[in-house]
């Protein structure tokens, strides 16, 4: 019996943009996925987890993706350049957010929160 085909590029997009909310998990596994709900409860950490999830999804080979998510869909994934661009943008956003968080942490620790 065919199942719904899970689009890898859409999953990468959802994880990159809405990963903190766990929308990619809801898309892939449905409302019963406990990790999707954990994303919603721990939003600040979930934002970083969403970036990591987008990288993992985007860099998964199409064959492995289909074996895990599209075994019975009757279709094969063929992710292209849009998926690669999403991975690059996700890496840029995630690394910028991480560096900014580290810098702000050092600022708070070393100067007691004073800006300037």
Phi, psi and omega in degrees: 000125181293144175247170180295133178286128179265119183278122183294318180295317177298320178297318178297316179299312180299320179291322182289317186267319184242022183299326178298334178269351180077018183299327178296324178291318177298320179297316185282320190240350178089183185291342184274359181285115183296325182291331175296318180289327176297321176304314182294324183284328182246057189308312182300314177289331180294332178298315177293322178296325177296319177298316179295318178299319179297319179294317180297313180297311184296329182266358177289129177301145182305321182295316179293321177302312181295322179296326182274320189245342187230030185304322185246019183277339181081005180233158177246142178284147176217072181287143185236216186293330178299318178298318179295318178297321176298320178296316180297314179296319178299316179298318179296313180295316182295316180291324177296316179296320179295314179297318178296321178294316178297315180298316179294322177298315177297320179300314180294321183287315187277328184245005180071021177095358180289133176264140175118000000 
